PDB file of C-alpha atoms and ligand atoms in Angstrom:
ATOM      1  CA  MET A   1      -8.175  -3.199  13.296  1.00 88.00           C
ATOM      2  CA  ALA A   2     -10.763  -3.232  11.101  1.00 94.00           C
ATOM      3  CA  ASP A   3     -12.215  -6.094   9.459  1.00 96.00           C
ATOM      4  CA  LEU A   4     -14.133  -4.732   5.654  1.00 98.00           C
ATOM      5  CA  THR A   5     -16.508  -6.915   4.096  1.00 98.00           C
ATOM      6  CA  LEU A   6     -15.713  -7.812   0.805  1.00 98.00           C
ATOM      7  CA  SER A   7     -18.703  -8.726  -2.303  1.00 98.00           C
ATOM      8  CA  CYS A   8     -18.896  -8.882  -6.312  1.00 98.00           C
ATOM      9  CA  SER A   9     -21.095  -6.547  -7.749  1.00 97.00           C
ATOM     10  CA  CYS A  10     -23.920  -8.819  -7.958  1.00 98.00           C
ATOM     11  CA  GLY A  11     -23.268  -9.853  -4.801  1.00 98.00           C
ATOM     12  CA  THR A  12     -23.233 -13.767  -5.233  1.00 98.00           C
ATOM     13  CA  VAL A  13     -19.270 -13.512  -4.055  1.00 98.00           C
ATOM     14  CA  GLN A  14     -18.781 -12.399  -0.281  1.00 98.00           C
ATOM     15  CA  GLY A  15     -16.208 -12.329   1.608  1.00 98.00           C
ATOM     16  CA  MET A  16     -13.968 -10.515   4.576  1.00 98.00           C
ATOM     17  CA  ALA A  17     -10.346  -8.835   4.897  1.00 98.00           C
ATOM     18  CA  THR A  18      -9.787  -9.239   8.044  1.00 97.00           C
ATOM     19  CA  ALA A  19      -7.383  -7.094  10.206  1.00 96.00           C
ATOM     20  CA  ILE A  20      -6.544  -4.384   8.601  1.00 97.00           C
ATOM     21  CA  THR A  21      -4.916  -1.454   9.394  1.00 97.00           C
ATOM     22  CA  PRO A  22      -3.396   0.901   6.920  1.00 97.00           C
ATOM     23  CA  ASP A  23       0.005  -0.304   8.002  1.00 96.00           C
ATOM     24  CA  SER A  24      -1.496  -3.850   8.009  1.00 95.00           C
ATOM     25  CA  GLY A  25      -0.904  -3.823   3.887  1.00 96.00           C
ATOM     26  CA  THR A  26       0.166  -1.343   1.187  1.00 97.00           C
ATOM     27  CA  HIS A  27      -2.412   0.946  -0.346  1.00 98.00           C
ATOM     28  CA  ALA A  28      -1.155   2.061  -3.876  1.00 97.00           C
ATOM     29  CA  VAL A  29      -2.549   2.543  -7.272  1.00 97.00           C
ATOM     30  CA  CYS A  30      -1.080   0.736 -10.653  1.00 97.00           C
ATOM     31  CA  TYR A  31      -1.504   2.089 -13.867  1.00 96.00           C
ATOM     32  CA  CYS A  32       0.316  -0.382 -15.638  1.00 96.00           C
ATOM     33  CA  ARG A  33      -0.738  -2.079 -19.363  1.00 95.00           C
ATOM     34  CA  SER A  34      -1.456  -5.199 -17.679  1.00 96.00           C
ATOM     35  CA  CYS A  35      -4.201  -3.852 -14.705  1.00 97.00           C
ATOM     36  CA  GLN A  36      -5.577  -1.949 -17.919  1.00 97.00           C
ATOM     37  CA  ALA A  37      -5.603  -4.966 -19.675  1.00 97.00           C
ATOM     38  CA  PHE A  38      -7.572  -7.162 -17.082  1.00 97.00           C
ATOM     39  CA  ALA A  39      -9.818  -4.131 -16.212  1.00 98.00           C
ATOM     40  CA  ARG A  40     -10.554  -3.560 -20.921  1.00 97.00           C
ATOM     41  CA  HIS A  41     -10.622  -7.878 -20.722  1.00 97.00           C
ATOM     42  CA  LEU A  42     -13.919  -8.197 -17.767  1.00 98.00           C
ATOM     43  CA  GLN A  43     -14.734  -4.959 -20.108  1.00 97.00           C
ATOM     44  CA  ARG A  44     -15.114  -3.035 -15.710  1.00 97.00           C
ATOM     45  CA  GLU A  45     -13.100   0.019 -16.742  1.00 97.00           C
ATOM     46  CA  GLY A  46     -15.273   2.277 -16.232  1.00 97.00           C
ATOM     47  CA  GLU A  47     -15.649   0.512 -12.741  1.00 97.00           C
ATOM     48  CA  ILE A  48     -11.823  -0.412 -12.122  1.00 98.00           C
ATOM     49  CA  LEU A  49      -9.642   1.786 -12.993  1.00 97.00           C
ATOM     50  CA  ASP A  50      -9.584   5.949 -12.666  1.00 95.00           C
ATOM     51  CA  PRO A  51      -9.590   8.791 -15.005  1.00 93.00           C
ATOM     52  CA  TRP A  52      -5.766   7.652 -15.962  1.00 93.00           C
ATOM     53  CA  GLY A  53      -5.943   4.505 -16.094  1.00 95.00           C
ATOM     54  CA  GLY A  54      -4.933   3.598 -13.111  1.00 96.00           C
ATOM     55  CA  THR A  55      -6.630   0.935 -10.744  1.00 98.00           C
ATOM     56  CA  GLU A  56      -6.555   1.170  -6.791  1.00 98.00           C
ATOM     57  CA  VAL A  57      -5.392  -2.063  -4.391  1.00 98.00           C
ATOM     58  CA  PHE A  58      -4.524  -2.745  -0.600  1.00 98.00           C
ATOM     59  CA  GLN A  59      -1.506  -4.944  -0.970  1.00 98.00           C
ATOM     60  CA  ILE A  60      -2.110  -7.736   1.580  1.00 97.00           C
ATOM     61  CA  THR A  61      -1.817 -11.471   2.529  1.00 96.00           C
ATOM     62  CA  PRO A  62      -4.290 -14.495   0.903  1.00 95.00           C
ATOM     63  CA  SER A  63      -4.741 -15.819   4.653  1.00 95.00           C
ATOM     64  CA  GLN A  64      -6.069 -12.659   5.326  1.00 97.00           C
ATOM     65  CA  ILE A  65      -9.522 -12.946   3.403  1.00 97.00           C
ATOM     66  CA  LYS A  66     -11.806 -15.334   3.629  1.00 97.00           C
ATOM     67  CA  ILE A  67     -14.652 -15.840   1.193  1.00 98.00           C
ATOM     68  CA  THR A  68     -17.929 -16.711   2.207  1.00 98.00           C
ATOM     69  CA  ALA A  69     -20.238 -17.561  -0.365  1.00 98.00           C
ATOM     70  CA  GLY A  70     -20.270 -17.572  -3.934  1.00 98.00           C
ATOM     71  CA  ALA A  71     -16.125 -19.270  -3.660  1.00 98.00           C
ATOM     72  CA  ASP A  72     -17.304 -21.592  -7.423  1.00 98.00           C
ATOM     73  CA  GLN A  73     -18.060 -18.765  -8.933  1.00 98.00           C
ATOM     74  CA  ILE A  74     -14.070 -17.227  -8.449  1.00 98.00           C
ATOM     75  CA  ARG A  75     -12.128 -17.671 -11.886  1.00 98.00           C
ATOM     76  CA  CYS A  76      -8.834 -16.659 -12.994  1.00 98.00           C
ATOM     77  CA  ILE A  77      -6.556 -15.276 -16.253  1.00 98.00           C
ATOM     78  CA  ARG A  78      -3.266 -14.374 -16.404  1.00 97.00           C
ATOM     79  CA  LEU A  79      -1.570 -12.184 -19.191  1.00 96.00           C
ATOM     80  CA  GLY A  80       0.399 -14.861 -21.010  1.00 94.00           C
ATOM     81  CA  PRO A  81       1.861 -18.476 -19.777  1.00 93.00           C
ATOM     82  CA  LYS A  82       3.418 -16.225 -16.418  1.00 93.00           C
ATOM     83  CA  GLY A  83       1.678 -13.387 -15.843  1.00 95.00           C
ATOM     84  CA  ILE A  84       0.490 -12.659 -12.134  1.00 96.00           C
ATOM     85  CA  TYR A  85      -2.734 -15.115 -11.371  1.00 98.00           C
ATOM     86  CA  ARG A  86      -5.849 -12.223 -11.927  1.00 98.00           C
ATOM     87  CA  TRP A  87      -8.822 -13.323  -9.922  1.00 98.00           C
ATOM     88  CA  TYR A  88     -11.881 -12.376 -10.860  1.00 98.00           C
ATOM     89  CA  SER A  89     -16.061 -13.289 -10.409  1.00 98.00           C
ATOM     90  CA  GLY A  90     -17.624 -15.226 -13.053  1.00 98.00           C
ATOM     91  CA  CYS A  91     -21.012 -14.003 -12.152  1.00 98.00           C
ATOM     92  CA  CYS A  92     -20.712 -10.288 -13.100  1.00 98.00           C
ATOM     93  CA  ASN A  93     -16.647  -9.367 -13.779  1.00 98.00           C
ATOM     94  CA  THR A  94     -15.718  -7.964 -10.540  1.00 98.00           C
ATOM     95  CA  ALA A  95     -12.034  -7.359 -10.775  1.00 98.00           C
ATOM     96  CA  ILE A  96     -11.469  -9.225  -7.053  1.00 98.00           C
ATOM     97  CA  GLY A  97      -7.164  -9.288  -6.609  1.00 98.00           C
ATOM     98  CA  ASN A  98      -4.525 -10.556  -7.527  1.00 98.00           C
ATOM     99  CA  THR A  99      -1.614 -12.697  -6.571  1.00 97.00           C
ATOM    100  CA  LEU A 100       2.121 -13.830  -7.529  1.00 95.00           C
ATOM    101  CA  GLY A 101       1.597 -17.597  -6.543  1.00 93.00           C
ATOM    102  CA  ALA A 102       0.395 -19.842  -4.375  1.00 94.00           C
ATOM    103  CA  SER A 103       3.644 -20.008  -1.901  1.00 94.00           C
ATOM    104  CA  VAL A 104       3.982 -15.860  -2.110  1.00 95.00           C
ATOM    105  CA  PRO A 105       1.660 -14.448   0.930  1.00 95.00           C
ATOM    106  CA  PHE A 106       0.421 -11.613  -1.269  1.00 96.00           C
ATOM    107  CA  ILE A 107      -2.389 -10.325  -2.485  1.00 97.00           C
ATOM    108  CA  GLY A 108      -3.365  -7.265  -4.220  1.00 98.00           C
ATOM    109  CA  LEU A 109      -6.857  -7.036  -3.273  1.00 98.00           C
ATOM    110  CA  ILE A 110      -8.722  -4.536  -6.008  1.00 98.00           C
ATOM    111  CA  HIS A 111     -11.231  -1.750  -4.427  1.00 98.00           C
ATOM    112  CA  SER A 112     -14.267  -2.939  -6.547  1.00 98.00           C
ATOM    113  CA  PHE A 113     -14.550  -6.454  -4.202  1.00 98.00           C
ATOM    114  CA  ILE A 114     -13.820  -4.516  -1.215  1.00 98.00           C
ATOM    115  CA  THR A 115     -17.344  -3.112   0.091  1.00 97.00           C
ATOM    116  CA  PRO A 116     -16.674   1.438   0.071  1.00 95.00           C
ATOM    117  CA  GLY A 117     -17.476   3.260   2.790  1.00 95.00           C
ATOM    118  CA  GLU A 118     -16.036   5.340   5.581  1.00 95.00           C
ATOM    119  CA  GLN A 119     -14.860   2.092   7.384  1.00 95.00           C
ATOM    120  CA  ARG A 120     -12.883   1.031   4.392  1.00 96.00           C
ATOM    121  CA  SER A 121     -11.294   4.673   3.611  1.00 96.00           C
ATOM    122  CA  GLN A 122     -10.074   4.789   7.672  1.00 97.00           C
ATOM    123  CA  ALA A 123      -8.524   0.821   7.093  1.00 98.00           C
ATOM    124  CA  LEU A 124      -6.985   1.380   3.798  1.00 98.00           C
ATOM    125  CA  GLY A 125      -5.609   4.642   5.312  1.00 97.00           C
ATOM    126  CA  PRO A 126      -3.778   7.318   2.348  1.00 96.00           C
ATOM    127  CA  VAL A 127      -2.496   5.628  -1.209  1.00 96.00           C
ATOM    128  CA  LEU A 128       1.418   5.878  -0.710  1.00 96.00           C
ATOM    129  CA  PHE A 129       2.655   5.089  -3.590  1.00 95.00           C
ATOM    130  CA  LYS A 130       1.168   5.258  -7.038  1.00 95.00           C
ATOM    131  CA  VAL A 131       3.379   2.885  -9.740  1.00 95.00           C
ATOM    132  CA  PHE A 132       4.216   2.242 -13.082  1.00 95.00           C
ATOM    133  CA  GLY A 133       2.604   5.610 -13.882  1.00 93.00           C
ATOM    134  CA  GLN A 134       4.723   5.719 -17.261  1.00 92.00           C
ATOM    135  CA  TYR A 135       1.522   3.724 -18.713  1.00 93.00           C
ATOM    136  CA  ALA A 136      -1.163   6.004 -17.103  1.00 92.00           C
ATOM    137  CA  ARG A 137      -3.002   7.458 -20.285  1.00 89.00           C
ATOM    138  CA  GLN A 138      -2.092  11.399 -19.337  1.00 80.00           C
ATOM    139  CA  LEU A 139      -0.414  12.001 -16.201  1.00 75.00           C
ATOM    140  CA  PRO A 140      -2.170  12.412 -13.031  1.00 70.00           C
ATOM    141  CA  GLN A 141      -1.168  15.542 -10.851  1.00 72.00           C
ATOM    142  CA  SER A 142      -0.126  14.032  -7.714  1.00 73.00           C
ATOM    143  CA  ASP A 143       3.576  13.887  -5.314  1.00 70.00           C
ATOM    144  CA  SER A 144       3.275   9.934  -5.468  1.00 79.00           C
ATOM    145  CA  LEU A 145       3.509   9.206  -8.861  1.00 88.00           C
ATOM    146  CA  HIS A 146       6.350   6.915  -9.698  1.00 92.00           C
ATOM    147  CA  PRO A 147       7.088   5.817 -13.589  1.00 91.00           C
ATOM    148  CA  GLY A 148       8.237   2.142 -12.254  1.00 93.00           C
ATOM    149  CA  LEU A 149       8.113   0.278  -9.027  1.00 93.00           C
ATOM    150  CA  PRO A 150       9.563   2.952  -6.463  1.00 94.00           C
ATOM    151  CA  LEU A 151      12.343   1.523  -4.566  1.00 94.00           C
ATOM    152  CA  LYS A 152      10.167   3.092  -1.127  1.00 94.00           C
ATOM    153  CA  MET A 153       7.511   0.770  -1.959  1.00 95.00           C
ATOM    154  CA  LEU A 154       9.941  -2.254  -2.348  1.00 94.00           C
ATOM    155  CA  ALA A 155      11.213  -0.937   0.944  1.00 95.00           C
ATOM    156  CA  ARG A 156       7.882  -1.474   2.426  1.00 96.00           C
ATOM    157  CA  ASN A 157       6.452  -4.337   1.013  1.00 95.00           C
ATOM    158  CA  LEU A 158       9.416  -7.207   0.766  1.00 94.00           C
ATOM    159  CA  PRO A 159      10.417  -7.410   5.194  1.00 95.00           C
ATOM    160  CA  LYS A 160       6.895  -7.875   4.799  1.00 95.00           C
ATOM    161  CA  MET A 161       6.385 -10.269   2.739  1.00 94.00           C
ATOM    162  CA  LEU A 162       9.134 -11.626   4.765  1.00 95.00           C
ATOM    163  CA  MET A 163       7.900 -11.909   7.884  1.00 94.00           C
ATOM    164  CA  ALA A 164       4.351 -12.903   6.016  1.00 95.00           C
ATOM    165  CA  LYS A 165       6.188 -16.093   3.944  1.00 95.00           C
ATOM    166  CA  LEU A 166       7.855 -17.160   7.630  1.00 94.00           C
ATOM    167  CA  ARG A 167       4.675 -16.708   9.377  1.00 94.00           C
ATOM    168  CA  GLY A 168       3.193 -18.770   6.492  1.00 93.00           C
ATOM    169  CA  ARG A 169       0.718 -16.544   5.836  1.00 92.00           C
ATOM    170  CA  HIS A 170      -0.110 -17.966   2.233  1.00 92.00           C
ATOM    171  CA  LYS A 171      -1.883 -20.123   3.798  1.00 91.00           C
ATOM    172  CA  PRO A 172      -5.213 -20.200   4.006  1.00 93.00           C
ATOM    173  CA  SER A 173      -5.264 -18.989   0.289  1.00 96.00           C
ATOM    174  CA  PRO A 174      -9.221 -18.308  -1.334  1.00 96.00           C
ATOM    175  CA  PHE A 175      -7.595 -18.824  -4.080  1.00 97.00           C
ATOM    176  CA  PHE A 176      -4.793 -22.352  -4.271  1.00 97.00           C
ATOM    177  CA  SER A 177      -5.839 -25.061  -2.429  1.00 95.00           C
ATOM    178  CA  ASP A 178      -2.984 -26.663   0.219  1.00 90.00           C
ATOM    179  CA  THR A 179      -1.338 -28.443  -2.866  1.00 93.00           C
ATOM    180  CA  GLY A 180      -0.611 -25.024  -4.589  1.00 94.00           C
ATOM    181  CA  ALA A 181      -3.242 -25.518  -6.603  1.00 96.00           C
ATOM    182  CA  PRO A 182      -5.225 -22.412  -8.226  1.00 97.00           C
ATOM    183  CA  VAL A 183      -8.582 -23.305  -7.142  1.00 97.00           C
ATOM    184  CA  SER A 184     -10.098 -22.385 -11.308  1.00 97.00           C
ATOM    185  CA  GLU A 185      -8.029 -23.228 -13.697  1.00 96.00           C
ATOM    186  CA  PRO A 186      -6.449 -19.998 -15.040  1.00 97.00           C
ATOM    187  CA  GLN A 187      -7.763 -18.658 -18.820  1.00 97.00           C
ATOM    188  CA  ILE A 188      -4.436 -17.826 -20.433  1.00 96.00           C
ATOM    189  CA  ILE A 189      -4.719 -14.448 -22.427  1.00 93.00           C
ATOM    190  CA  ALA A 190      -2.920 -12.400 -24.507  1.00 89.00           C
ATOM    191  CA  LYS A 191      -0.057 -10.370 -22.944  1.00 86.00           C
ATOM    192  CA  PRO A 192      -0.806  -6.367 -23.684  1.00 83.00           C
ATOM    193  CA  GLY A 193       2.082  -5.146 -26.815  1.00 72.00           C
ATOM    194  CA  PRO A 194       3.770  -2.153 -26.584  1.00 63.00           C
ATOM    195  CA  GLY A 195       1.158   0.348 -27.805  1.00 53.00           C
ATOM    196  CA  ASP A 196      -1.795  -1.161 -25.950  1.00 56.00           C
TER     197      ASP A 196
HETATM  198 ZN1  LIG B   1     -21.187 -11.222  -9.136  1.00 97.02          ZN
HETATM  199 ZN1  LIG B   2      -0.484  -3.030 -12.834  1.00 97.02          ZN
END
């Protein structure tokens, strides 16, 4: 079980992801248009996206993340008023993670915020799912590529989320106060269109 260090690229926002093992979360790459639009909005496509437009995430609970420095630099955007909460650092536009809301024990922690190295590779394990492959820029060669969301992934994540909810793991969150207010007012930007 590992504690992974988290940092934005300029080092202002720092933290830890605690108790990480391959089984503690779900290691995935998302090719959806909204994840691509988020990277584009941050002007960090080269850093965030793989060559086919995928964003690598490790899906865990917000209570596993502690921010130890630079919390005042945490920013949020939503693609449309109902979009998921996409967090990044205001100091240097490093993508941090995606959350569904204050009451949902879920964050897709984005690889660009996790310090790379052998410890990270071992703690996250291999990528299990490549999702929304229908939106990939080109098709990566992969057995695990799925055009949408694979049932196997839901079968893995839903019980984990239910257990986490029962255990109250949506709190404490670095992104929402105890009353459920986002720590930074989300900026609403346009949703990507079908052709984007
Ligand atoms: Zn920074
Ligand atoms: Zn996505």
